Amino acid sequence: IRGSADGVGLFFSGDRSTVVAIPIEIKSRNSVRTFHAERIRIRTWENRFVDDEEVMLRDVGERDVLFAQFPAQKGSRCHPLFKHCIPDAHERIQLLHHACTYQSKRVFFVVGNDKDVMAIYRVKFGKELMESYINVCRNIFHRKLEWLYMPRESFPDIPGSWRNAIKDKALKGYKLDLDSLKSTLLMWWAINVEKYNIPEDEMMDNEWGLEQTIVFPIGNIKRI
């Protein structure tokens, strides 16, 4: 599994005999709407969660920065403070992904505006949750992605299930078609996947057909 954390914090034990890498995700709330929404979330935690023994919250210094530490789960459910402080499910999954890729039970989430840090959250993920997520990723890889990662001499044909997926009405707004998908996948494949039985000089000269396969101009695409 690959990850793309915005930063990594190195934390040493008291005797400095061990060091732990903790991924850091940074989000900015620069628009008026997102800034005020974040400020409201920061100011309304106290009455709801102050008595939770698993939670630690404090103001940092004189800059009105909230530091909060809490687990990702309460029982088998999402911890209410995790959901309150980070209401976007995509951002919560992103933190879980960072925890798994860096094999760290803790992840920092830093949020601020265009000038200052507003809050720092340290989220703790349980072993069972992390193992379950890794198993889901492995299942997706073996069922849907393995064909793309296997070393081979040329770019593989796109499976029918992928061809059918881009025709789905749910993806209509992304303006994604087969040519743009193939071009994007091909560039990714050329950089990331081991090539089987292709001489290095041929790869450098593009004699293995890359320039003949990419369709220019590349179609309209959008990250999904």
PDB file of C-alpha atoms in Angstrom:
ATOM      1  CA  ILE A   1       0.000   0.000   0.000  1.00  0.00           C
ATOM      2  CA  ARG A   2       1.327   3.442  -0.876  1.00  0.00           C
ATOM      3  CA  GLY A   3       0.614   6.681   0.935  1.00  0.00           C
ATOM      4  CA  SER A   4       1.110  10.407   0.517  1.00  0.00           C
ATOM      5  CA  ALA A   5       1.154  12.041   3.934  1.00  0.00           C
ATOM      6  CA  ASP A   6       1.964  15.757   3.942  1.00  0.00           C
ATOM      7  CA  GLY A   7       4.672  15.250   6.552  1.00  0.00           C
ATOM      8  CA  VAL A   8       6.185  12.784   9.001  1.00  0.00           C
ATOM      9  CA  GLY A   9       7.016  13.467  12.632  1.00  0.00           C
ATOM     10  CA  LEU A  10       9.833  11.530  14.303  1.00  0.00           C
ATOM     11  CA  PHE A  11       9.242  10.874  17.991  1.00  0.00           C
ATOM     12  CA  PHE A  12      12.006   9.496  20.211  1.00  0.00           C
ATOM     13  CA  SER A  13      11.529   7.507  23.386  1.00  0.00           C
ATOM     14  CA  GLY A  14      12.664   9.021  26.665  1.00  0.00           C
ATOM     15  CA  ASP A  15      16.054   7.323  26.493  1.00  0.00           C
ATOM     16  CA  ARG A  16      16.205   7.936  22.716  1.00  0.00           C
ATOM     17  CA  SER A  17      16.683   4.220  22.093  1.00  0.00           C
ATOM     18  CA  THR A  18      13.733   3.989  19.712  1.00  0.00           C
ATOM     19  CA  VAL A  19      12.141   6.308  17.204  1.00  0.00           C
ATOM     20  CA  VAL A  20       8.606   6.228  15.808  1.00  0.00           C
ATOM     21  CA  ALA A  21       7.469   7.827  12.540  1.00  0.00           C
ATOM     22  CA  ILE A  22       3.996   9.375  12.750  1.00  0.00           C
ATOM     23  CA  PRO A  23       2.369  10.650   9.540  1.00  0.00           C
ATOM     24  CA  ILE A  24       0.919  14.161   9.426  1.00  0.00           C
ATOM     25  CA  GLU A  25      -1.993  15.321   7.294  1.00  0.00           C
ATOM     26  CA  ILE A  26      -2.436  19.086   6.833  1.00  0.00           C
ATOM     27  CA  LYS A  27      -5.656  20.779   5.728  1.00  0.00           C
ATOM     28  CA  SER A  28      -6.340  24.463   5.075  1.00  0.00           C
ATOM     29  CA  ARG A  29      -9.680  26.209   5.562  1.00  0.00           C
ATOM     30  CA  ASN A  30      -9.188  29.359   3.520  1.00  0.00           C
ATOM     31  CA  SER A  31     -12.674  30.255   2.371  1.00  0.00           C
ATOM     32  CA  VAL A  32     -15.004  32.183   4.668  1.00  0.00           C
ATOM     33  CA  ARG A  33     -17.404  29.237   4.818  1.00  0.00           C
ATOM     34  CA  THR A  34     -14.858  26.541   5.676  1.00  0.00           C
ATOM     35  CA  PHE A  35     -13.013  28.787   8.145  1.00  0.00           C
ATOM     36  CA  HIS A  36     -16.141  29.578  10.174  1.00  0.00           C
ATOM     37  CA  ALA A  37     -17.314  25.962  10.060  1.00  0.00           C
ATOM     38  CA  GLU A  38     -13.946  24.845  11.453  1.00  0.00           C
ATOM     39  CA  ARG A  39     -13.979  27.537  14.118  1.00  0.00           C
ATOM     40  CA  ILE A  40     -17.440  26.442  15.275  1.00  0.00           C
ATOM     41  CA  ARG A  41     -16.303  22.809  15.528  1.00  0.00           C
ATOM     42  CA  ILE A  42     -13.289  23.838  17.591  1.00  0.00           C
ATOM     43  CA  ARG A  43     -15.339  25.930  20.003  1.00  0.00           C
ATOM     44  CA  THR A  44     -18.130  23.416  20.599  1.00  0.00           C
ATOM     45  CA  TRP A  45     -16.162  20.348  21.737  1.00  0.00           C
ATOM     46  CA  GLU A  46     -15.971  21.095  25.471  1.00  0.00           C
ATOM     47  CA  ASN A  47     -19.552  20.513  26.625  1.00  0.00           C
ATOM     48  CA  ARG A  48     -19.903  17.314  24.616  1.00  0.00           C
ATOM     49  CA  PHE A  49     -16.655  15.460  25.305  1.00  0.00           C
ATOM     50  CA  VAL A  50     -14.963  16.914  28.381  1.00  0.00           C
ATOM     51  CA  ASP A  51     -15.876  13.896  30.564  1.00  0.00           C
ATOM     52  CA  ASP A  52     -14.594  11.233  28.159  1.00  0.00           C
ATOM     53  CA  GLU A  53     -11.655   9.453  29.851  1.00  0.00           C
ATOM     54  CA  GLU A  54     -10.111   8.517  26.480  1.00  0.00           C
ATOM     55  CA  VAL A  55      -9.970  12.118  25.318  1.00  0.00           C
ATOM     56  CA  MET A  56      -7.367  14.750  26.045  1.00  0.00           C
ATOM     57  CA  LEU A  57      -8.040  18.329  24.988  1.00  0.00           C
ATOM     58  CA  ARG A  58      -6.217  21.535  25.774  1.00  0.00           C
ATOM     59  CA  ASP A  59      -5.488  24.971  24.393  1.00  0.00           C
ATOM     60  CA  VAL A  60      -1.913  25.443  23.257  1.00  0.00           C
ATOM     61  CA  GLY A  61      -0.211  28.630  24.394  1.00  0.00           C
ATOM     62  CA  GLU A  62      -1.831  32.009  23.836  1.00  0.00           C
ATOM     63  CA  ARG A  63      -2.742  31.506  20.184  1.00  0.00           C
ATOM     64  CA  ASP A  64      -6.053  29.771  20.838  1.00  0.00           C
ATOM     65  CA  VAL A  65      -4.919  26.550  19.144  1.00  0.00           C
ATOM     66  CA  LEU A  66      -6.791  23.432  20.155  1.00  0.00           C
ATOM     67  CA  PHE A  67      -4.856  20.226  20.699  1.00  0.00           C
ATOM     68  CA  ALA A  68      -6.988  17.114  20.976  1.00  0.00           C
ATOM     69  CA  GLN A  69      -6.083  13.457  21.332  1.00  0.00           C
ATOM     70  CA  PHE A  70      -8.736  10.796  20.898  1.00  0.00           C
ATOM     71  CA  PRO A  71      -9.255   7.261  19.568  1.00  0.00           C
ATOM     72  CA  ALA A  72     -10.807   6.663  16.175  1.00  0.00           C
ATOM     73  CA  GLN A  73     -13.360   4.280  17.650  1.00  0.00           C
ATOM     74  CA  LYS A  74     -15.620   4.077  20.662  1.00  0.00           C
ATOM     75  CA  GLY A  75     -16.583   0.432  20.915  1.00  0.00           C
ATOM     76  CA  SER A  76     -17.302  -0.700  17.379  1.00  0.00           C
ATOM     77  CA  ARG A  77     -18.431   2.735  16.196  1.00  0.00           C
ATOM     78  CA  CYS A  78     -16.644   5.857  15.022  1.00  0.00           C
ATOM     79  CA  HIS A  79     -15.709   7.929  18.075  1.00  0.00           C
ATOM     80  CA  PRO A  80     -18.057  10.942  18.246  1.00  0.00           C
ATOM     81  CA  LEU A  81     -15.158  13.369  18.732  1.00  0.00           C
ATOM     82  CA  PHE A  82     -13.362  11.936  15.690  1.00  0.00           C
ATOM     83  CA  LYS A  83     -16.514  12.538  13.675  1.00  0.00           C
ATOM     84  CA  HIS A  84     -17.078  15.964  15.237  1.00  0.00           C
ATOM     85  CA  CYS A  85     -13.557  17.297  14.624  1.00  0.00           C
ATOM     86  CA  ILE A  86     -13.145  15.671  11.199  1.00  0.00           C
ATOM     87  CA  PRO A  87     -16.670  15.387   9.747  1.00  0.00           C
ATOM     88  CA  ASP A  88     -15.505  14.582   6.219  1.00  0.00           C
ATOM     89  CA  ALA A  89     -15.474  10.769   5.892  1.00  0.00           C
ATOM     90  CA  HIS A  90     -12.891  10.991   3.097  1.00  0.00           C
ATOM     91  CA  GLU A  91     -10.475  12.778   5.432  1.00  0.00           C
ATOM     92  CA  ARG A  92     -11.042  10.193   8.175  1.00  0.00           C
ATOM     93  CA  ILE A  93     -10.320   7.350   5.746  1.00  0.00           C
ATOM     94  CA  GLN A  94      -7.236   9.244   4.583  1.00  0.00           C
ATOM     95  CA  LEU A  95      -5.903   9.236   8.140  1.00  0.00           C
ATOM     96  CA  LEU A  96      -6.591   5.513   8.487  1.00  0.00           C
ATOM     97  CA  HIS A  97      -4.737   4.931   5.225  1.00  0.00           C
ATOM     98  CA  HIS A  98      -1.741   6.908   6.534  1.00  0.00           C
ATOM     99  CA  ALA A  99      -1.742   4.852   9.741  1.00  0.00           C
ATOM    100  CA  CYS A 100      -1.628   1.622   7.756  1.00  0.00           C
ATOM    101  CA  THR A 101       0.999   2.691   5.223  1.00  0.00           C
ATOM    102  CA  TYR A 102       3.337   3.993   7.930  1.00  0.00           C
ATOM    103  CA  GLN A 103       2.442   1.214  10.382  1.00  0.00           C
ATOM    104  CA  SER A 104       1.721   3.818  13.007  1.00  0.00           C
ATOM    105  CA  LYS A 105      -1.183   3.605  15.421  1.00  0.00           C
ATOM    106  CA  ARG A 106      -1.281   7.384  15.654  1.00  0.00           C
ATOM    107  CA  VAL A 107      -1.720  10.078  13.012  1.00  0.00           C
ATOM    108  CA  PHE A 108      -1.622  13.859  13.320  1.00  0.00           C
ATOM    109  CA  PHE A 109      -4.258  15.992  11.606  1.00  0.00           C
ATOM    110  CA  VAL A 110      -3.334  19.688  11.435  1.00  0.00           C
ATOM    111  CA  VAL A 111      -5.895  22.221  10.275  1.00  0.00           C
ATOM    112  CA  GLY A 112      -5.463  25.940   9.794  1.00  0.00           C
ATOM    113  CA  ASN A 113      -6.358  28.985   7.752  1.00  0.00           C
ATOM    114  CA  ASP A 114      -4.072  31.011   5.487  1.00  0.00           C
ATOM    115  CA  LYS A 115      -2.192  32.471   8.472  1.00  0.00           C
ATOM    116  CA  ASP A 116      -2.366  30.286  11.580  1.00  0.00           C
ATOM    117  CA  VAL A 117      -2.798  26.770  12.850  1.00  0.00           C
ATOM    118  CA  MET A 118      -6.287  26.363  14.265  1.00  0.00           C
ATOM    119  CA  ALA A 119      -6.170  22.836  15.677  1.00  0.00           C
ATOM    120  CA  ILE A 120      -3.948  19.778  15.984  1.00  0.00           C
ATOM    121  CA  TYR A 121      -5.589  16.399  16.417  1.00  0.00           C
ATOM    122  CA  ARG A 122      -3.772  13.196  17.295  1.00  0.00           C
ATOM    123  CA  VAL A 123      -5.928  10.240  16.345  1.00  0.00           C
ATOM    124  CA  LYS A 124      -5.246   6.724  17.588  1.00  0.00           C
ATOM    125  CA  PHE A 125      -6.302   3.742  15.481  1.00  0.00           C
ATOM    126  CA  GLY A 126      -6.820   0.288  16.912  1.00  0.00           C
ATOM    127  CA  LYS A 127      -4.975  -2.790  15.652  1.00  0.00           C
ATOM    128  CA  GLU A 128      -8.160  -4.579  14.580  1.00  0.00           C
ATOM    129  CA  LEU A 129      -9.372  -1.609  12.522  1.00  0.00           C
ATOM    130  CA  MET A 130      -6.005  -1.258  10.785  1.00  0.00           C
ATOM    131  CA  GLU A 131      -5.836  -4.977  10.001  1.00  0.00           C
ATOM    132  CA  SER A 132      -9.357  -4.886   8.579  1.00  0.00           C
ATOM    133  CA  TYR A 133      -8.510  -1.946   6.334  1.00  0.00           C
ATOM    134  CA  ILE A 134      -5.357  -3.656   5.064  1.00  0.00           C
ATOM    135  CA  ASN A 135      -7.370  -6.787   4.294  1.00  0.00           C
ATOM    136  CA  VAL A 136      -9.875  -4.700   2.319  1.00  0.00           C
ATOM    137  CA  CYS A 137      -7.030  -3.132   0.330  1.00  0.00           C
ATOM    138  CA  ARG A 138      -5.542  -6.551  -0.397  1.00  0.00           C
ATOM    139  CA  ASN A 139      -8.913  -7.856  -1.519  1.00  0.00           C
ATOM    140  CA  ILE A 140      -9.404  -4.903  -3.877  1.00  0.00           C
ATOM    141  CA  PHE A 141      -5.893  -5.359  -5.238  1.00  0.00           C
ATOM    142  CA  HIS A 142      -6.246  -9.064  -5.980  1.00  0.00           C
ATOM    143  CA  ARG A 143      -9.750  -8.771  -7.412  1.00  0.00           C
ATOM    144  CA  LYS A 144      -9.487  -5.538  -9.409  1.00  0.00           C
ATOM    145  CA  LEU A 145      -5.918  -4.193  -9.663  1.00  0.00           C
ATOM    146  CA  GLU A 146      -3.468  -7.078  -9.880  1.00  0.00           C
ATOM    147  CA  TRP A 147      -3.729  -7.194 -13.698  1.00  0.00           C
ATOM    148  CA  LEU A 148      -2.255  -3.699 -13.843  1.00  0.00           C
ATOM    149  CA  TYR A 149       0.720  -4.380 -11.550  1.00  0.00           C
ATOM    150  CA  MET A 150       2.002  -7.652 -13.015  1.00  0.00           C
ATOM    151  CA  PRO A 151       5.341  -7.366 -14.922  1.00  0.00           C
ATOM    152  CA  ARG A 152       4.836  -7.828 -18.651  1.00  0.00           C
ATOM    153  CA  GLU A 153       6.196  -6.785 -22.031  1.00  0.00           C
ATOM    154  CA  SER A 154       3.431  -4.357 -22.993  1.00  0.00           C
ATOM    155  CA  PHE A 155       0.520  -2.491 -21.499  1.00  0.00           C
ATOM    156  CA  PRO A 156      -2.326  -4.951 -20.780  1.00  0.00           C
ATOM    157  CA  ASP A 157      -5.829  -4.701 -22.169  1.00  0.00           C
ATOM    158  CA  ILE A 158      -8.282  -2.890 -19.923  1.00  0.00           C
ATOM    159  CA  PRO A 159     -10.730  -5.443 -18.467  1.00  0.00           C
ATOM    160  CA  GLY A 160     -14.372  -5.365 -19.469  1.00  0.00           C
ATOM    161  CA  SER A 161     -15.446  -4.513 -15.912  1.00  0.00           C
ATOM    162  CA  TRP A 162     -13.378  -1.301 -16.100  1.00  0.00           C
ATOM    163  CA  ARG A 163     -14.743  -0.452 -19.533  1.00  0.00           C
ATOM    164  CA  ASN A 164     -18.277  -0.872 -18.246  1.00  0.00           C
ATOM    165  CA  ALA A 165     -17.567   1.167 -15.115  1.00  0.00           C
ATOM    166  CA  ILE A 166     -16.601   4.332 -17.008  1.00  0.00           C
ATOM    167  CA  LYS A 167     -19.944   4.170 -18.827  1.00  0.00           C
ATOM    168  CA  ASP A 168     -21.837   4.344 -15.558  1.00  0.00           C
ATOM    169  CA  LYS A 169     -24.036   7.423 -15.143  1.00  0.00           C
ATOM    170  CA  ALA A 170     -22.402   8.133 -11.783  1.00  0.00           C
ATOM    171  CA  LEU A 171     -19.153   9.033 -13.589  1.00  0.00           C
ATOM    172  CA  LYS A 172     -20.755  11.167 -16.276  1.00  0.00           C
ATOM    173  CA  GLY A 173     -19.762  14.401 -14.564  1.00  0.00           C
ATOM    174  CA  TYR A 174     -16.087  13.424 -14.645  1.00  0.00           C
ATOM    175  CA  LYS A 175     -16.050  13.396 -18.470  1.00  0.00           C
ATOM    176  CA  LEU A 176     -13.952  10.254 -18.396  1.00  0.00           C
ATOM    177  CA  ASP A 177     -13.790   8.131 -21.534  1.00  0.00           C
ATOM    178  CA  LEU A 178     -11.850   5.012 -22.520  1.00  0.00           C
ATOM    179  CA  ASP A 179      -9.090   6.907 -24.357  1.00  0.00           C
ATOM    180  CA  SER A 180      -8.360   9.297 -21.470  1.00  0.00           C
ATOM    181  CA  LEU A 181      -8.457   6.422 -18.976  1.00  0.00           C
ATOM    182  CA  LYS A 182      -6.041   4.361 -21.044  1.00  0.00           C
ATOM    183  CA  SER A 183      -3.661   7.288 -21.551  1.00  0.00           C
ATOM    184  CA  THR A 184      -3.570   8.070 -17.841  1.00  0.00           C
ATOM    185  CA  LEU A 185      -3.131   4.428 -16.829  1.00  0.00           C
ATOM    186  CA  LEU A 186      -0.413   3.969 -19.424  1.00  0.00           C
ATOM    187  CA  MET A 187       1.672   6.854 -18.116  1.00  0.00           C
ATOM    188  CA  TRP A 188       1.273   5.552 -14.564  1.00  0.00           C
ATOM    189  CA  TRP A 189       2.141   2.019 -15.705  1.00  0.00           C
ATOM    190  CA  ALA A 190       5.223   3.175 -17.618  1.00  0.00           C
ATOM    191  CA  ILE A 191       6.638   4.811 -14.487  1.00  0.00           C
ATOM    192  CA  ASN A 192       5.564   2.439 -11.712  1.00  0.00           C
ATOM    193  CA  VAL A 193       5.366  -1.134 -13.026  1.00  0.00           C
ATOM    194  CA  GLU A 194       8.298  -3.421 -13.704  1.00  0.00           C
ATOM    195  CA  LYS A 195       8.698  -4.201 -17.386  1.00  0.00           C
ATOM    196  CA  TYR A 196       9.359  -7.812 -18.243  1.00  0.00           C
ATOM    197  CA  ASN A 197      12.033  -8.750 -20.791  1.00  0.00           C
ATOM    198  CA  ILE A 198      12.467  -5.223 -22.215  1.00  0.00           C
ATOM    199  CA  PRO A 199      16.089  -4.063 -22.734  1.00  0.00           C
ATOM    200  CA  GLU A 200      16.912  -0.867 -20.879  1.00  0.00           C
ATOM    201  CA  ASP A 201      18.103   0.932 -24.011  1.00  0.00           C
ATOM    202  CA  GLU A 202      14.795   0.186 -25.725  1.00  0.00           C
ATOM    203  CA  MET A 203      12.872   1.587 -22.774  1.00  0.00           C
ATOM    204  CA  MET A 204      14.942   4.765 -22.900  1.00  0.00           C
ATOM    205  CA  ASP A 205      14.233   5.125 -26.626  1.00  0.00           C
ATOM    206  CA  ASN A 206      10.514   4.343 -26.246  1.00  0.00           C
ATOM    207  CA  GLU A 207      10.918   1.570 -28.803  1.00  0.00           C
ATOM    208  CA  TRP A 208       8.491  -0.621 -26.881  1.00  0.00           C
ATOM    209  CA  GLY A 209       5.501   1.343 -28.125  1.00  0.00           C
ATOM    210  CA  LEU A 210       4.646   3.902 -25.464  1.00  0.00           C
ATOM    211  CA  GLU A 211       4.481   6.815 -27.904  1.00  0.00           C
ATOM    212  CA  GLN A 212       2.201   4.806 -30.171  1.00  0.00           C
ATOM    213  CA  THR A 213      -0.297   4.023 -27.442  1.00  0.00           C
ATOM    214  CA  ILE A 214      -0.857   7.363 -25.691  1.00  0.00           C
ATOM    215  CA  VAL A 215      -3.621   9.325 -27.375  1.00  0.00           C
ATOM    216  CA  PHE A 216      -2.918  13.043 -27.710  1.00  0.00           C
ATOM    217  CA  PRO A 217      -4.337  15.383 -26.718  1.00  0.00           C
ATOM    218  CA  ILE A 218      -5.150  13.565 -23.515  1.00  0.00           C
ATOM    219  CA  GLY A 219      -8.886  13.589 -22.843  1.00  0.00           C
ATOM    220  CA  ASN A 220     -10.554  15.453 -20.020  1.00  0.00           C
ATOM    221  CA  ILE A 221      -9.891  13.646 -16.772  1.00  0.00           C
ATOM    222  CA  LYS A 222     -10.538  14.298 -13.141  1.00  0.00           C
ATOM    223  CA  ARG A 223      -9.174  12.598 -10.030  1.00  0.00           C
ATOM    224  CA  ILE A 224     -11.713  10.139  -8.614  1.00  0.00           C
TER     225      ILE A 224
END
